Amino acid sequence: MSTPATSPSATPTPKPHEPATPVMAATSTAIVGLQWGDEGKGKIVNLLTDRHDAIVRYNGGANAGHSVVVKGERFALHLIPSGIMHADKPAIVGPGVVIDPEWLLKEVAGLRNRGVSCENLVISDHAHVVMPWHKLEDELREAFLSANSVEPIGTTRRGIGPCYADKAQRSTAIRVADLLRPKVLSQKLATIVPFKNAVLAAIARPGSTFVPYDHRTQLEQFAALGEQLRPFVTGASKLLLDMAHSGKSILFEGANATLLDVDHGTYPFVTSSTCSALGAPAGAGVPFTCVRSILGVMKAYSTRVGGGVMPTELINSDADRAIADGIRQRGREFGTTTGRPRRVGWLDLVAVRYSARLNGVHGLCLMLLDVLAGVDTLMVADRYEVDGSPTNTFVPDAHWLAGARPIYRSFPGFSADITAARTLGELPTQARTYMEFIEQTIGVPIRFVSVGPDRAQTIEC
Ligand code: IMP
């Protein structure tokens, strides 16, 4: 049934050569993380790229880290969409992404060294550029919070927040397009460099010597980076819009995750973009009706990096910490971006159910199930106790979350190595009971189960 917005009567008469409503592609899919990131989205994106015509990253920057294992080879990607491995499909860095050009070019060079051509990489000229002062400000802000006994956000120090802040400020922002126009870049830097020098000198750590940025050096460096980026900057917005309007299927690759969403995550311990599926159309630049299907990616347990409360964190006793250590080692739970050990906890279905509802997911991808092998008893929080009463409501606010105590259900664990399982029938009964509880609690079917890092180690349900 068509909605009023797309019904012929509600739509202005389109010109014959330029329809105003897109031809729907039944298979356009958004892939989003349902926890605090690092759920394994890269693997699912890589798997589903075959079924789509293009892949687009719509948010975040080099703070994201996607590991993709292809034929036993591990690729760690930060800015480049995981779909880059499929040379015949455009892998697009959308306008909602913030780009550190040096980082991106390093990633391209690394991929090329390993035989990935990157000919299919397309960068939006409207994406914003992370400048050196963004990274410095990120660092200084975190240091300021620590020095004033305030819990820092625990950012990746990649300049993400300050870059998005400048995007909102406008007059101190630089877009990729500006790097390709030296005159414009020079004019912009003439205002931005002194402004940033003044601000940074004022907030620099006491006793540290802040070395002011030089307009000319920055101009030379970023104009040169622009030239290197130029072959990839080919009107991503038009390309995406044309694809959307001609019924091509687009895979929207979410970075970071729903609980880190700037509006809907555990604020203020979040990142600075809309990383839920709600950000996909805006960050890619296509009508929201193009996002036809939404897959939520979740681990079989919880992890988090950086600051902020994590109600089910395994931290309260030596026994808890030993379980967390085991999961951390088996699941390689160390940041792809910063190498930080990730905080580990039991599965929190209060949080995942919230994320699933916010995104409106159609299916779940349950990742890293194999990592739980050997844990005697699996605990799952399906309610919190807040102010003495049980609730299954999740409030995306760090202060509220600090008062939430998880209420657990326990499930018998499984000891068998399941990394070779390729059908649901090959999974131990205990694993299937665990999965059924997840499906029932969230009310959404599991579509994929991942039992190892390789794309072959996947069960499609
Ligand atoms: P920022 O994005 O660097 O500003 O960091 C803000 C918060 O989000 C920090 O707690 C980071 O650790 C976290 N974060 C950002 N990106 C990711 C990600 O891709 N995975 C996990 N945590 C992330």
Coordinates of N, CA and C and ligand atoms in Angstrom, one line a residue, residues 36-38 63-65 138 153-158 160-161 255-256 260 269-272 304-307 337 340, ligand 1:
W36 N 27.2 -0.2 21.0 CA 28.1 0.9 21.1 C 29.2 0.8 20.0
G37 N 28.9 0.2 18.9 CA 29.9 0.1 17.9 C 30.7 -1.2 17.9
D38 N 31.4 -1.4 16.8 CA 32.3 -2.6 16.6 C 31.5 -3.9 16.6
N63 N 37.0 7.8 12.9 CA 36.8 7.2 14.2 C 36.2 5.8 14.1
A64 N 35.6 5.5 12.9 CA 35.0 4.1 12.7 C 36.1 3.1 12.4
G65 N 35.9 1.9 12.7 CA 36.8 0.9 12.3 C 36.1 -0.4 11.9
D138 N 40.1 18.4 19.8 CA 39.6 17.2 20.3 C 40.4 16.7 21.6
I153 N 34.9 12.2 27.4 CA 34.0 11.4 26.5 C 34.8 10.1 26.1
G154 N 36.1 10.2 26.1 CA 36.9 9.1 25.7 C 36.9 9.0 24.1
T155 N 37.0 10.1 23.5 CA 37.0 10.2 22.0 C 38.2 9.4 21.4
T156 N 38.1 9.2 20.1 CA 39.2 8.6 19.4 C 40.3 9.6 19.0
R157 N 40.1 10.9 19.4 CA 41.0 12.0 19.1 C 41.2 12.2 17.6
R158 N 40.2 11.8 16.8 CA 40.4 12.0 15.4 C 39.7 13.3 14.9
I160 N 36.7 14.4 15.2 CA 35.3 14.2 14.7 C 34.4 15.3 15.2
G161 N 34.3 15.4 16.5 CA 33.4 16.4 17.2 C 33.7 17.8 16.7
A255 N 28.3 3.8 10.2 CA 29.5 3.7 11.0 C 29.1 4.1 12.4
N256 N 30.0 3.7 13.4 CA 29.7 3.9 14.8 C 28.4 3.1 15.1
L260 N 25.6 5.4 20.1 CA 26.5 6.5 20.0 C 26.0 7.7 19.2
F269 N 27.9 10.7 26.1 CA 29.0 9.8 25.7 C 28.6 9.2 24.4
V270 N 28.7 10.0 23.4 CA 28.3 9.6 22.0 C 29.3 10.2 21.1
T271 N 29.1 9.9 19.8 CA 29.9 10.6 18.8 C 29.1 11.8 18.2
S272 N 29.5 12.4 17.2 CA 28.9 13.7 16.8 C 28.0 13.6 15.5
R304 N 32.0 -1.8 24.7 CA 32.0 -0.3 24.6 C 33.5 0.1 24.7
V305 N 33.8 1.2 23.9 CA 35.1 1.9 24.1 C 34.8 3.3 24.5
G306 N 35.7 3.9 25.3 CA 35.5 5.3 25.7 C 34.7 5.3 27.0
G307 N 34.2 6.5 27.3 CA 33.6 6.7 28.6 C 32.1 6.4 28.5
T337 N 40.5 1.1 15.6 CA 41.0 2.5 15.3 C 42.1 2.9 16.3
R340 N 42.6 0.4 21.7 CA 42.2 0.3 23.1 C 41.4 -1.0 23.4
Ligands
IMP1 P1 34.5 10.3 18.7 O1 33.6 9.8 17.7 O2 36.0 10.1 18.4 O3 34.2 11.8 19.1 O4 34.3 9.5 20.1 C1 33.1 9.6 20.8 C2 32.8 8.3 21.5 O5 32.3 7.4 20.5 C3 33.9 7.6 22.2 O6 33.5 6.9 23.3 C4 34.5 6.6 21.1 O7 35.2 5.6 21.7 C5 33.2 6.2 20.5 N1 33.3 5.7 19.2 C6 33.4 6.5 18.1 N2 33.4 5.7 17.0 C7 33.3 4.4 17.4 C8 33.3 3.2 16.7 O8 33.3 3.1 15.5 N3 33.2 2.1 17.5 C9 33.2 2.2 18.9 N4 33.2 3.3 19.5 C10 33.3 4.5 18.8

